[in-house]
Coordinates of C-alpha atoms and ligand atoms in Angstrom, one line a residue:
Chain Y
X170 CA 98.6 69.4 107.3
X171 CA 101.3 69.6 104.9
X172 CA 100.4 68.1 101.9
X173 CA 103.7 69.6 99.7
X174 CA 106.5 67.7 99.3
X175 CA 109.8 70.5 98.5
X176 CA 109.2 69.6 95.3
X177 CA 105.4 69.8 94.7
X178 CA 105.4 72.4 96.9
X179 CA 107.9 74.4 94.7
X180 CA 105.4 73.5 91.4
X181 CA 102.0 74.3 93.3
X182 CA 103.4 77.5 94.9
X183 CA 104.6 78.3 91.1
X184 CA 105.2 81.8 91.1
X185 CA 102.3 85.1 91.4
X186 CA 102.2 87.6 89.1
X187 CA 105.5 89.5 89.0
X188 CA 107.0 85.9 87.4
X189 CA 103.9 84.7 85.5
X190 CA 102.9 88.6 84.5
X191 CA 106.4 89.5 83.4
X192 CA 109.2 88.1 81.9
X193 CA 111.5 90.4 84.6
X194 CA 112.1 89.3 88.2
X195 CA 112.2 92.8 90.1
X196 CA 115.2 92.0 90.6
X197 CA 116.5 93.4 86.9
X198 CA 115.9 96.9 88.6
X199 CA 119.3 96.1 91.1
X200 CA 122.6 95.9 89.2
X201 CA 123.8 93.3 88.0
X202 CA 126.4 92.2 90.0
X203 CA 123.9 92.3 93.0
X204 CA 121.6 90.6 91.4
X205 CA 124.0 87.8 90.5
X206 CA 124.2 87.0 94.1
X207 CA 120.3 87.5 95.5
X208 CA 119.2 85.8 93.0
X209 CA 119.0 82.0 94.8
X210 CA 118.8 84.4 98.4
X211 CA 114.6 82.5 99.8
X212 CA 114.1 86.1 101.7
X213 CA 115.5 88.6 99.0
X214 CA 114.4 87.8 95.8
X215 CA 110.4 87.7 95.9
X216 CA 111.1 84.9 91.8
X217 CA 114.0 82.5 94.1
X218 CA 111.7 81.7 97.5
X219 CA 109.2 80.2 95.8
X220 CA 112.2 77.6 94.6
X221 CA 115.3 78.0 97.8
X222 CA 114.8 77.3 101.3
X223 CA 116.8 79.0 104.3
X224 CA 116.4 78.6 108.0
X225 CA 117.7 80.3 110.7
X226 CA 119.5 79.3 113.9
X227 CA 119.2 80.4 116.9
X228 CA 123.0 80.6 119.0
X229 CA 123.3 84.3 120.2
X230 CA 120.4 85.3 123.0
X231 CA 122.8 87.8 125.0
X232 CA 121.5 91.1 123.4
X233 CA 123.5 94.5 124.1
X234 CA 120.5 97.8 123.6
X235 CA 117.2 97.7 124.2
X236 CA 114.2 98.3 121.9
X237 CA 110.3 99.1 123.1
X238 CA 109.1 96.7 120.9
X239 CA 111.1 93.9 122.1
X240 CA 110.6 91.8 125.2
X241 CA 113.1 89.9 126.5
X242 CA 111.5 86.5 126.5
X243 CA 111.4 86.2 123.3
X244 CA 112.4 86.2 119.9
X245 CA 114.2 90.0 119.0
X246 CA 111.6 91.3 116.8
X247 CA 114.0 92.7 114.6
X248 CA 114.0 89.8 112.4
X249 CA 110.9 87.7 113.7
X250 CA 107.6 88.0 115.0
X251 CA 107.3 89.2 118.3
X252 CA 105.9 86.0 121.1
X253 CA 107.5 83.5 119.1
X254 CA 110.0 81.9 121.2
X255 CA 113.2 79.5 119.5
X256 CA 114.9 77.2 120.4
X257 CA 118.2 78.4 121.5
X258 CA 121.6 76.0 120.4
X259 CA 125.0 75.8 120.9
X260 CA 126.8 76.5 118.1
X261 CA 127.5 72.6 117.5
X262 CA 124.1 72.0 118.1
X263 CA 123.5 75.1 115.3
X264 CA 126.5 72.8 112.9
X265 CA 124.6 69.9 113.5
X266 CA 120.7 71.0 112.4
X267 CA 121.8 73.3 109.8
X268 CA 123.6 70.2 108.0
X269 CA 121.0 68.4 109.0
X270 CA 118.6 70.3 107.0
X271 CA 120.5 71.5 104.4
X272 CA 121.4 67.3 103.6
X273 CA 117.6 66.5 103.8
X274 CA 116.3 69.8 102.1
X275 CA 118.4 70.5 99.0
X276 CA 116.7 73.6 98.3
X277 CA 118.7 75.3 101.0
X278 CA 120.6 78.3 100.7
X279 CA 120.7 80.5 103.2
X280 CA 121.5 80.1 107.0
X281 CA 121.0 82.6 109.0
X282 CA 121.4 83.7 112.4
X283 CA 119.3 85.6 114.3
X284 CA 117.7 86.7 117.2
X285 CA 116.7 85.8 120.3
X286 CA 119.4 88.6 120.6
X287 CA 121.0 90.0 118.7
X288 CA 124.0 87.7 117.2
X289 CA 127.2 90.5 117.5
X290 CA 126.4 90.7 120.8
X291 CA 127.6 87.3 121.3
X292 CA 130.9 87.3 118.5
X293 CA 131.8 83.5 120.4
X294 CA 128.9 82.4 119.9
X295 CA 128.2 83.5 116.4
X296 CA 131.3 83.9 114.8
X297 CA 131.5 79.8 115.9
X298 CA 128.7 78.1 114.2
X299 CA 130.1 80.7 110.7
X300 CA 133.8 79.3 111.2
X301 CA 132.3 75.4 111.4
X302 CA 130.1 75.8 109.0
X303 CA 132.6 77.9 105.9
X304 CA 134.3 74.8 106.5
X305 CA 131.8 72.0 106.6
X306 CA 129.0 73.3 104.1
X307 CA 131.2 76.3 101.9
X308 CA 128.1 76.4 99.6
X309 CA 125.8 78.2 102.8
X310 CA 125.7 81.3 102.4
X311 CA 125.6 82.7 105.7
X312 CA 123.7 85.6 106.6
X313 CA 123.3 87.7 110.3
X314 CA 121.0 90.4 111.6
X315 CA 122.5 92.8 114.1
X316 CA 121.1 95.8 115.5
X317 CA 124.6 97.9 114.6
X318 CA 125.9 98.9 118.2
X319 CA 129.0 96.1 118.0
X320 CA 129.0 95.8 114.2
X321 CA 132.1 97.5 113.2
X322 CA 134.5 95.3 115.6
X323 CA 133.0 92.7 113.8
X324 CA 133.1 93.5 109.8
X325 CA 136.9 92.4 109.4
X326 CA 135.7 89.1 111.1
X327 CA 132.6 88.6 109.3
X328 CA 134.1 89.2 105.5
X329 CA 136.5 86.1 106.2
X330 CA 133.8 83.8 106.1
X331 CA 130.6 82.5 104.3
X332 CA 129.1 85.8 104.9
X333 CA 127.9 88.4 101.7
X334 CA 124.5 89.4 103.3
X335 CA 124.1 91.6 106.7
X336 CA 120.7 92.6 107.1
X337 CA 121.0 96.4 110.0
X338 CA 117.5 97.7 112.2
X339 CA 118.2 100.8 111.6
X340 CA 114.8 102.7 112.9
X341 CA 115.9 106.6 113.2
X342 CA 119.2 108.4 112.0
X343 CA 118.2 111.3 114.3
X344 CA 118.9 110.7 117.9
X345 CA 115.9 112.7 119.3
X346 CA 114.3 109.8 117.6
X347 CA 116.0 107.2 118.4
X348 CA 116.0 107.6 121.7
X349 CA 112.1 107.5 122.2
X350 CA 113.1 103.7 120.8
X351 CA 115.8 102.3 122.4
X352 CA 116.0 103.3 126.6
X353 CA 119.3 101.8 127.0
X354 CA 122.3 100.7 125.8
X355 CA 125.3 98.7 127.3
X356 CA 128.6 100.4 125.8
X357 CA 131.7 100.4 127.4
X358 CA 130.9 98.7 130.1
X359 CA 127.8 100.5 131.5
X360 CA 124.5 101.2 131.0
X361 CA 124.0 104.1 128.7
X362 CA 120.5 106.2 128.6
X363 CA 118.7 109.2 126.5
X364 CA 120.1 110.8 123.5
X365 CA 123.9 110.1 124.3
X366 CA 123.1 106.6 124.0
X367 CA 121.0 106.8 120.6
X368 CA 123.7 108.4 119.0
X369 CA 126.2 106.2 119.3
X370 CA 124.0 103.6 118.6
X371 CA 123.0 105.1 115.2
X372 CA 126.5 106.4 114.9
X373 CA 128.3 102.5 114.8
X374 CA 125.1 101.5 112.7
X375 CA 126.1 103.8 109.5
X376 CA 129.3 103.0 110.3
X377 CA 129.5 99.8 110.2
X378 CA 126.8 99.8 106.7
X379 CA 129.2 102.0 105.1
X380 CA 132.2 99.0 106.6
X381 CA 130.5 96.9 104.9
X382 CA 130.2 98.1 101.7
X383 CA 133.7 98.7 102.0
X384 CA 134.0 95.2 101.6
X385 CA 131.5 94.2 99.6
X386 CA 129.3 92.9 101.6
X387 CA 125.4 93.0 100.7
X388 CA 123.7 95.1 103.5
X389 CA 119.8 95.1 103.8
X390 CA 117.9 97.3 106.5
X391 CA 115.0 96.6 108.4
X392 CA 113.4 99.6 110.0
X393 CA 110.7 98.6 112.3
X394 CA 107.6 101.7 111.1
X395 CA 105.9 103.0 115.0
X396 CA 103.1 105.7 114.5
X397 CA 103.8 109.0 116.0
X398 CA 107.3 107.9 116.7
X399 CA 109.5 107.0 113.3
X400 CA 107.1 107.4 110.6
X401 CA 107.1 110.6 109.4
X402 CA 111.4 110.3 110.0
X403 CA 111.9 106.6 107.6
X404 CA 111.8 108.7 104.6
X405 CA 115.5 110.1 105.6
X406 CA 116.1 107.5 106.4
X407 CA 116.0 105.7 103.4
X408 CA 117.4 108.3 101.9
X409 CA 120.4 107.9 103.9
X410 CA 121.0 103.9 103.8
X411 CA 120.6 104.0 100.1
X412 CA 123.1 107.0 99.9
X413 CA 125.6 104.8 101.8
X414 CA 124.7 101.8 99.4
X415 CA 122.4 99.7 101.0
X416 CA 120.4 97.5 98.1
X417 CA 117.5 96.7 99.7
X418 CA 115.7 98.7 102.8
X419 CA 112.5 96.3 104.5
X420 CA 110.4 98.7 106.2
X421 CA 108.3 95.9 108.4
X422 CA 105.1 97.1 110.3
X423 CA 105.0 97.5 114.3
X424 CA 103.6 94.4 115.6
X425 CA 102.4 95.6 119.5
X426 CA 100.5 93.4 121.6
X427 CA 99.7 94.3 125.8
X428 CA 100.1 90.3 125.8
X429 CA 103.5 90.8 124.2
X430 CA 104.8 92.9 127.5
X431 CA 106.9 95.3 125.3
X432 CA 107.3 98.9 126.6
X433 CA 104.5 100.4 123.3
X434 CA 102.4 97.2 123.5
X435 CA 102.0 97.7 127.1
X436 CA 102.0 101.4 127.0
X437 CA 99.1 100.7 124.0
X438 CA 101.0 102.3 120.9
X439 CA 99.1 101.0 117.8
X440 CA 100.9 99.7 114.6
X441 CA 100.3 101.0 111.7
X442 CA 97.7 100.0 109.5
X443 CA 98.5 98.5 105.3
X444 CA 97.7 101.7 104.3
X445 CA 99.7 104.2 106.0
X446 CA 102.4 101.0 105.1
X447 CA 102.2 101.2 102.0
X448 CA 102.2 105.2 101.1
X449 CA 105.4 105.3 103.6
X450 CA 106.8 102.8 100.7
X451 CA 105.7 104.5 98.6
X452 CA 107.2 107.2 99.0
X453 CA 110.9 105.6 99.6
X454 CA 110.4 104.5 95.9
X455 CA 113.9 105.7 95.2
X456 CA 115.1 102.7 97.4
X457 CA 114.7 99.4 96.1
X458 CA 111.8 98.2 98.8
X459 CA 110.9 95.1 100.2
X460 CA 107.8 94.4 99.9
X461 CA 106.8 90.1 99.9
X462 CA 108.9 90.2 103.7
X463 CA 106.6 87.6 105.6
X464 CA 108.5 89.0 109.1
X465 CA 109.5 85.3 109.3
X466 CA 109.9 83.5 112.8
X467 CA 113.6 83.0 113.5
X468 CA 113.8 79.7 113.9
X469 CA 111.5 78.8 110.7
X470 CA 112.8 76.0 108.2
X471 CA 112.6 75.5 104.6
X472 CA 110.3 77.4 101.6
X473 CA 109.0 80.5 102.4
X474 CA 105.7 80.1 103.2
X475 CA 106.0 76.8 104.9
X476 CA 107.9 75.9 108.5
X477 CA 109.6 72.2 108.9
X478 CA 111.6 73.5 111.9
X479 CA 109.0 70.4 113.6
X480 CA 111.3 67.8 111.9
X481 CA 114.7 68.9 112.9
X482 CA 114.5 69.2 116.7
X483 CA 117.4 68.3 118.4
X484 CA 115.7 65.1 119.0
X485 CA 115.2 64.4 115.6
X486 CA 119.1 65.1 114.2
X487 CA 120.4 63.4 116.7
X488 CA 121.0 60.1 115.5
X489 CA 121.1 61.5 111.8
X490 CA 124.2 60.1 110.1
X491 CA 125.3 62.5 107.7
X492 CA 127.4 62.2 105.0
X493 CA 129.1 66.4 103.9
X494 CA 130.7 65.1 100.3
X495 CA 127.2 63.7 99.2
X496 CA 125.2 66.2 100.4
X497 CA 126.9 69.4 98.8
X498 CA 126.4 67.1 95.7
X499 CA 123.2 66.4 95.6
X500 CA 122.8 70.2 96.2
X501 CA 124.0 71.6 94.2
X502 CA 123.0 68.9 91.0
X503 CA 119.1 70.3 92.5
X504 CA 120.1 73.8 92.5
X505 CA 121.6 73.5 88.8
X506 CA 117.4 71.6 87.9
X507 CA 116.4 75.0 89.5
X508 CA 117.9 77.1 87.7
X509 CA 116.9 75.4 84.2
X510 CA 113.5 74.9 85.6
X511 CA 113.4 78.6 86.4
X512 CA 114.7 79.6 82.8
X513 CA 112.1 77.3 81.1
X514 CA 109.3 78.8 83.5
X515 CA 110.1 82.4 82.7
X516 CA 110.7 81.3 78.6
X517 CA 106.9 80.1 78.9
X518 CA 105.9 83.3 81.1
X519 CA 107.2 85.6 78.5
X520 CA 105.3 84.0 76.2
X521 CA 101.6 84.1 78.1
X522 CA 102.4 87.4 78.7
X523 CA 102.9 88.1 75.1
X524 CA 100.0 85.8 74.4
X525 CA 97.7 88.0 76.9
X526 CA 98.9 91.1 75.5
X527 CA 97.4 90.5 72.2
X528 CA 94.1 89.5 73.6
X529 CA 93.6 92.4 75.5
X530 CA 91.9 94.9 73.8
X531 CA 93.1 97.9 72.7
X532 CA 90.6 99.8 75.4
X533 CA 91.8 97.8 78.1
X534 CA 94.4 99.6 80.7
X535 CA 97.1 98.1 82.4
X536 CA 97.3 97.2 86.2
X537 CA 100.7 98.4 88.4
X538 CA 102.2 95.7 90.2
X539 CA 105.0 97.3 91.7
X540 CA 108.0 95.1 93.0
X541 CA 110.9 96.6 95.1
X542 CA 109.9 99.9 93.2
X543 CA 109.7 98.3 89.6
X544 CA 106.7 98.7 88.1
X545 CA 105.5 95.5 86.0
X546 CA 102.6 96.1 84.5
X547 CA 99.5 93.3 83.8
X548 CA 96.7 93.5 81.7
X549 CA 93.4 94.4 83.9
X550 CA 89.9 94.4 82.4
X551 CA 88.6 97.5 81.0
X552 CA 88.9 100.4 84.1
X553 CA 86.4 102.9 82.0
X554 CA 83.0 104.5 84.1
X555 CA 85.4 104.5 87.2
X556 CA 85.2 107.7 88.6
X557 CA 89.3 108.6 88.9
X558 CA 88.3 109.7 92.6
X559 CA 87.0 107.1 94.2
X560 CA 88.6 105.8 97.3
X561 CA 90.9 102.5 97.4
X562 CA 89.4 99.7 98.7
X563 CA 91.9 96.7 100.1
X564 CA 90.6 93.0 99.3
X565 CA 92.4 90.0 100.5
X566 CA 92.9 87.5 98.0
X567 CA 93.5 83.4 98.3
X568 CA 95.8 82.3 95.8
X569 CA 98.4 79.3 95.3
X570 CA 100.3 81.1 92.6
X571 CA 100.1 80.9 89.0
X572 CA 98.5 85.2 89.5
X573 CA 95.0 83.0 89.5
X574 CA 92.2 83.1 92.2
X575 CA 92.4 79.7 92.9
X576 CA 92.5 78.1 96.8
X577 CA 90.0 77.6 99.4
X578 CA 89.3 80.1 101.5
X579 CA 90.6 77.8 104.2
X580 CA 93.0 76.1 102.7
X581 CA 95.5 79.1 103.2
X582 CA 98.2 80.2 105.0
X583 CA 98.4 83.4 104.0
X584 CA 96.2 86.1 102.2
X585 CA 97.5 88.6 99.5
X586 CA 96.4 92.1 100.1
X587 CA 95.2 94.4 97.2
X588 CA 94.8 97.8 96.4
X589 CA 92.6 98.5 93.9
X590 CA 91.9 101.5 93.0
X591 CA 90.2 103.8 89.9
X592 CA 93.5 103.1 87.7
X593 CA 93.6 99.6 88.6
X594 CA 94.6 96.9 91.1
X595 CA 98.2 96.7 92.5
X596 CA 99.6 93.9 95.2
X597 CA 100.8 95.8 98.8
X598 CA 101.5 92.4 101.0
X599 CA 101.4 89.3 102.6
X600 CA 99.5 88.3 105.8
X601 CA 99.9 84.8 106.8
X602 CA 97.1 83.1 108.9
X603 CA 96.6 79.6 110.4
X604 CA 94.2 77.4 108.8
X605 CA 91.0 77.6 110.6
X606 CA 90.5 74.0 109.0
X607 CA 92.7 71.7 107.7
X608 CA 90.8 69.0 106.1
X609 CA 91.7 66.7 109.4
X610 CA 89.9 65.9 111.9
X611 CA 91.2 67.9 114.7
X612 CA 88.9 70.4 114.5
X613 CA 88.4 71.4 117.8
X614 CA 89.9 75.3 117.8
X615 CA 88.9 76.6 114.8
X616 CA 86.4 79.0 115.9
X617 CA 89.7 81.5 117.5
X618 CA 92.3 80.4 114.1
X619 CA 89.1 81.9 112.4
X620 CA 88.4 84.2 114.2
X621 CA 91.3 85.4 113.8
X622 CA 92.4 85.3 110.3
X623 CA 88.7 88.2 110.0
X624 CA 90.3 90.1 112.5
X625 CA 93.7 90.2 110.5
X626 CA 91.7 90.7 107.6
X627 CA 89.9 93.5 109.1
X628 CA 91.1 96.4 107.6
X629 CA 89.7 94.8 104.2
X630 CA 86.3 95.0 102.1
X631 CA 86.2 92.1 100.6
X632 CA 88.1 88.3 100.2
X633 CA 88.1 86.8 97.0
X634 CA 89.0 82.7 97.2
X635 CA 87.7 80.1 95.1
X636 CA 85.8 78.3 97.5
X637 CA 84.5 79.4 100.8
X638 CA 81.9 77.7 103.3
X639 CA 79.2 78.5 105.1
X640 CA 80.5 79.2 108.8
X641 CA 83.5 81.6 107.3
X642 CA 80.6 82.6 105.2
X643 CA 78.7 84.2 107.9
X644 CA 81.5 85.1 109.7
X645 CA 82.9 87.2 107.3
X646 CA 79.7 88.8 106.6
X647 CA 79.4 89.4 110.1
X648 CA 82.1 91.2 110.4
X649 CA 81.8 93.2 106.9
X650 CA 83.4 91.7 104.5
X651 CA 82.6 90.2 101.7
X652 CA 83.4 87.5 100.9
X653 CA 83.9 86.5 97.4
X654 CA 83.6 83.2 96.0
X655 CA 82.6 84.0 92.3
X656 CA 85.1 84.8 90.4
X657 CA 87.7 81.3 90.8
X658 CA 90.7 80.5 88.6
X659 CA 90.3 84.3 87.0
X660 CA 93.3 85.7 87.0
X661 CA 93.9 88.2 90.9
X662 CA 94.2 91.3 89.4
X663 CA 90.8 91.3 86.7
X664 CA 88.9 90.1 89.9
X665 CA 89.8 92.2 92.3
X666 CA 89.1 94.9 89.8
X667 CA 85.6 93.1 89.0
X668 CA 84.5 93.2 92.5
X669 CA 85.9 96.5 92.3
X670 CA 83.5 97.6 90.0
X671 CA 80.7 96.1 91.8
X672 CA 81.0 97.2 94.8
X673 CA 80.8 100.8 92.8
X674 CA 77.8 100.1 90.9
X675 CA 76.4 99.0 94.0
X676 CA 76.8 101.9 95.7
X677 CA 78.8 100.7 98.5
X678 CA 81.5 102.4 97.7
X679 CA 79.7 106.4 98.3
X680 CA 80.1 105.6 102.6
X681 CA 83.0 107.2 103.9
X682 CA 85.6 104.9 104.6
X683 CA 86.0 106.1 108.0
X684 CA 82.6 103.5 108.7
X685 CA 84.9 100.7 109.0
X686 CA 87.4 99.4 111.3
X687 CA 90.8 100.6 109.8
X688 CA 92.6 98.6 113.1
X689 CA 94.6 95.5 111.1
Chain E
X965 CA 127.5 88.6 150.0
X966 CA 127.9 88.0 146.6
X967 CA 125.3 89.2 143.5
X968 CA 122.4 86.9 143.3
X969 CA 120.4 86.3 140.3
X970 CA 116.4 85.6 140.6
X971 CA 113.9 83.2 138.9
X972 CA 112.9 86.3 136.8
X973 CA 116.3 85.7 135.0
X974 CA 114.8 84.6 131.2
X975 CA 118.2 83.0 130.6
X976 CA 120.0 85.5 128.2
X977 CA 123.5 84.6 128.0
X978 CA 124.2 88.6 128.5
X979 CA 125.3 88.4 132.0
X980 CA 127.4 85.7 131.4
X981 CA 129.6 87.0 128.6
X982 CA 130.4 90.3 130.3
X983 CA 130.6 89.0 133.8
X984 CA 135.1 89.5 134.8
X985 CA 135.6 86.9 137.2
X986 CA 133.6 83.9 135.5
X987 CA 131.3 83.6 138.2
X988 CA 128.0 83.2 135.8
X989 CA 127.2 80.1 134.9
X990 CA 123.9 78.8 133.2
X991 CA 122.1 76.8 135.7
X992 CA 118.9 74.4 135.4
X993 CA 116.1 77.0 134.8
X994 CA 118.2 80.4 134.9
X995 CA 121.5 81.7 135.2
X996 CA 123.5 81.2 138.5
X997 CA 126.3 83.8 140.7
X998 CA 128.9 81.4 141.9
X999 CA 129.3 83.5 145.4
X1000 CA 132.8 82.5 145.7
X1001 CA 134.3 84.0 142.2
X1002 CA 131.6 87.1 142.5
X1003 CA 134.1 90.2 143.0
X1004 CA 131.2 92.5 142.8
X1005 CA 133.3 93.9 140.2
X1006 CA 135.5 95.3 141.9
X1007 CA 139.0 96.9 140.2
X1008 CA 137.8 96.0 137.2
X1009 CA 134.9 97.9 136.7
X1010 CA 133.2 101.3 138.0
X1011 CA 129.1 99.0 137.8
X1012 CA 129.2 95.3 138.1
X1013 CA 128.5 94.0 135.0
X1014 CA 125.4 91.6 134.7
X1015 CA 123.5 94.4 136.7
X1016 CA 124.5 96.7 134.2
X1017 CA 123.8 94.2 130.8
X1018 CA 120.9 92.6 132.2
X1019 CA 117.7 93.1 130.3
X1020 CA 115.2 92.4 133.1
X1021 CA 114.0 93.8 136.5
X1022 CA 114.3 92.4 139.2
X1023 CA 117.2 89.8 137.7
X1024 CA 119.5 90.6 139.4
X1025 CA 120.1 91.3 143.3
X1026 CA 123.7 92.8 144.8
X1027 CA 125.4 91.8 147.7
X1028 CA 123.0 93.3 150.1
X1029 CA 120.2 91.7 148.4
X1030 CA 118.8 94.5 147.1
X1031 CA 116.9 94.9 143.6
X1032 CA 119.5 96.2 141.2
X1033 CA 117.2 97.5 138.2
X1034 CA 113.3 97.8 140.2
X1035 CA 110.3 97.8 138.5
X1036 CA 110.3 100.3 135.8
X1037 CA 113.8 101.6 135.3
X1038 CA 115.0 99.7 132.0
X1039 CA 111.4 99.4 130.7
X1040 CA 110.2 102.5 131.4
X1041 CA 106.9 100.7 131.8
X1042 CA 105.0 102.3 134.9
X1043 CA 104.7 99.5 137.1
X1044 CA 101.3 99.9 137.9
X1045 CA 100.6 99.6 134.6
X1046 CA 101.8 96.4 134.6
X1047 CA 99.6 95.4 137.7
X1048 CA 97.0 96.9 135.7
X1049 CA 97.6 94.4 133.4
X1050 CA 97.7 91.4 135.5
X1051 CA 95.0 91.9 137.3
X1052 CA 92.8 91.4 134.0
X1053 CA 94.4 88.3 133.0
X1054 CA 96.6 90.2 130.0
X1055 CA 100.2 89.3 131.2
Ligands
LIG1422 S1 118.0 94.2 119.7 FE1 116.7 92.5 119.3 S2 116.8 91.3 121.0 FE2 118.1 93.3 121.2 S3 116.1 93.8 122.4 FE3 116.4 95.2 119.6 S4 114.2 93.5 119.6 FE4 114.9 92.7 121.4
LIG1423 S1 129.0 91.5 139.9 FE1 130.9 91.4 138.6 S2 132.1 89.7 139.4 FE2 129.3 89.4 140.4 S3 128.7 88.4 138.8 FE3 128.3 90.0 138.2 S4 129.6 90.5 136.8 FE4 130.3 88.4 137.8
LIG1424 S1 121.6 88.4 131.9 FE1 120.0 88.4 133.2 S2 118.3 87.7 132.2 FE2 119.8 88.1 131.4 S3 120.0 85.4 131.9 FE3 121.9 87.3 132.7 S4 120.8 87.6 134.8 FE4 119.0 86.6 133.4

């Protein structure tokens, strides 16, 4: 059920704490030149993602390497959740689809080419798409994700089009570790294996990164965190890519299930827990870390958190007449409107923050939110009386924005994961869910979806929402997760800390953490 | 006999892009090699290109009808492991 049109979605999604609690956007930590370039990029700017839309097209199914977390039947796991197949398009179909979407969703600013496959291992299809789009829709920014093997050969051509963001997946800078992640590469017309192959791949990735920076193209690096393989090494990766000029590092958790049929899935390699991921992201603190990545599916269409891919299948866009010029003009107007709104909201937020500070008494402590390396203060209730060595607790929060607990458990499309410690609460991630009940009559498979959600939240000890039904209440409790609807409409940080305090006072934090299921 | 593609093909396009004789095309449900055009890459490369890039074990057969990339050779997954998961209904 899609209750929000693009505009309402915009308002309803509003902002999370980062924009309400502070007059600063997290990208303020970046140099002006970069900040300016990503301010309307929904994937890179936590704030922009509420306003602007992006889409991916799959035109590049071939790949020139093998990753142990990928099953080539499905999308490239570098960029999307494994197991989600997208429709492979010809360059002509991709251009048509992009123009149709950009005409229907004027908030659209970015078109990405990612998986399945490696865009630069498919240079003809990828560049034909870029060539046509940079001609027909010059206001749309293009971005591309790559494993990097063919990158050095493509930098020149990438620079010719409207490409100003490239994502390279770099999982290691040490070939010995790389060889455990990549079983083979296709290089100089033959299949190569082992450390030698990994060495070539890793060198090409870093060389490509340097060349892009020289051209003034922004580079983000994705790394897949694989416990026992590269987890201890990723801090080093972060340092190296930072030194070479990457502006953002996105450490993503390995997702591996036996049914995905990947090497890691089949061999029982586990993914990291949220706690391990957070610890690593904190350790890479010098680098701008991307913490709001939702690991969207590669062919997602629309604002983050909504997927309107279904509305733009080839069959549906077929008869569509598109007036390029008119659409572009409309986009320019909508974007100007969005910018004006953002300025207005920022002023209001600054005002709100000032009021909050006035309200909070002397004894109150600050709760830290860390966004891409920048800590944003938000006032929170009194923290006194909590022992400093109290163990941290993870909680899931259902919110539609405004920094409040204001969403029904069953309506949440994603949960924010908070970590409460004696020094405060902070956002450590997001998890997407299928809604178990969409409010209409098609509740047939509700059970299984609810169970999936509960399994996904199994490392949380409480779920905070505005309301929750009987059925999920029972099941959450049975799974050892405390449902809590008592803090509806309260600021998230305060509510999380209040629940943390209740847990402490109720003795729930005395039990060893190991009695809880750890896997996510 | 030319090289051939089995129905394990996942239509990833990779072989088509690297074939020196343009012998490979997209078919209905998988890619197909035109047996008249395939040269086994003789004269162009020491190893057949389609077999060297194909990511799917068992998808490419050589001129003798033999699987070029047998189970386990590309992914490193022991074939018994796959068999076990199939038996359990997981794969
Ligand atoms: S680069 Fe992408 S498509 Fe290629 S093997 Fe790795 S995850 Fe799969
Ligand atoms: S063996 Fe060589 S010529 Fe024959 S189909 Fe494969 S790549 Fe083409
Ligand atoms: S490389 Fe293999 S899987 Fe890909 S299209 Fe060719 S035969 Fe099919």
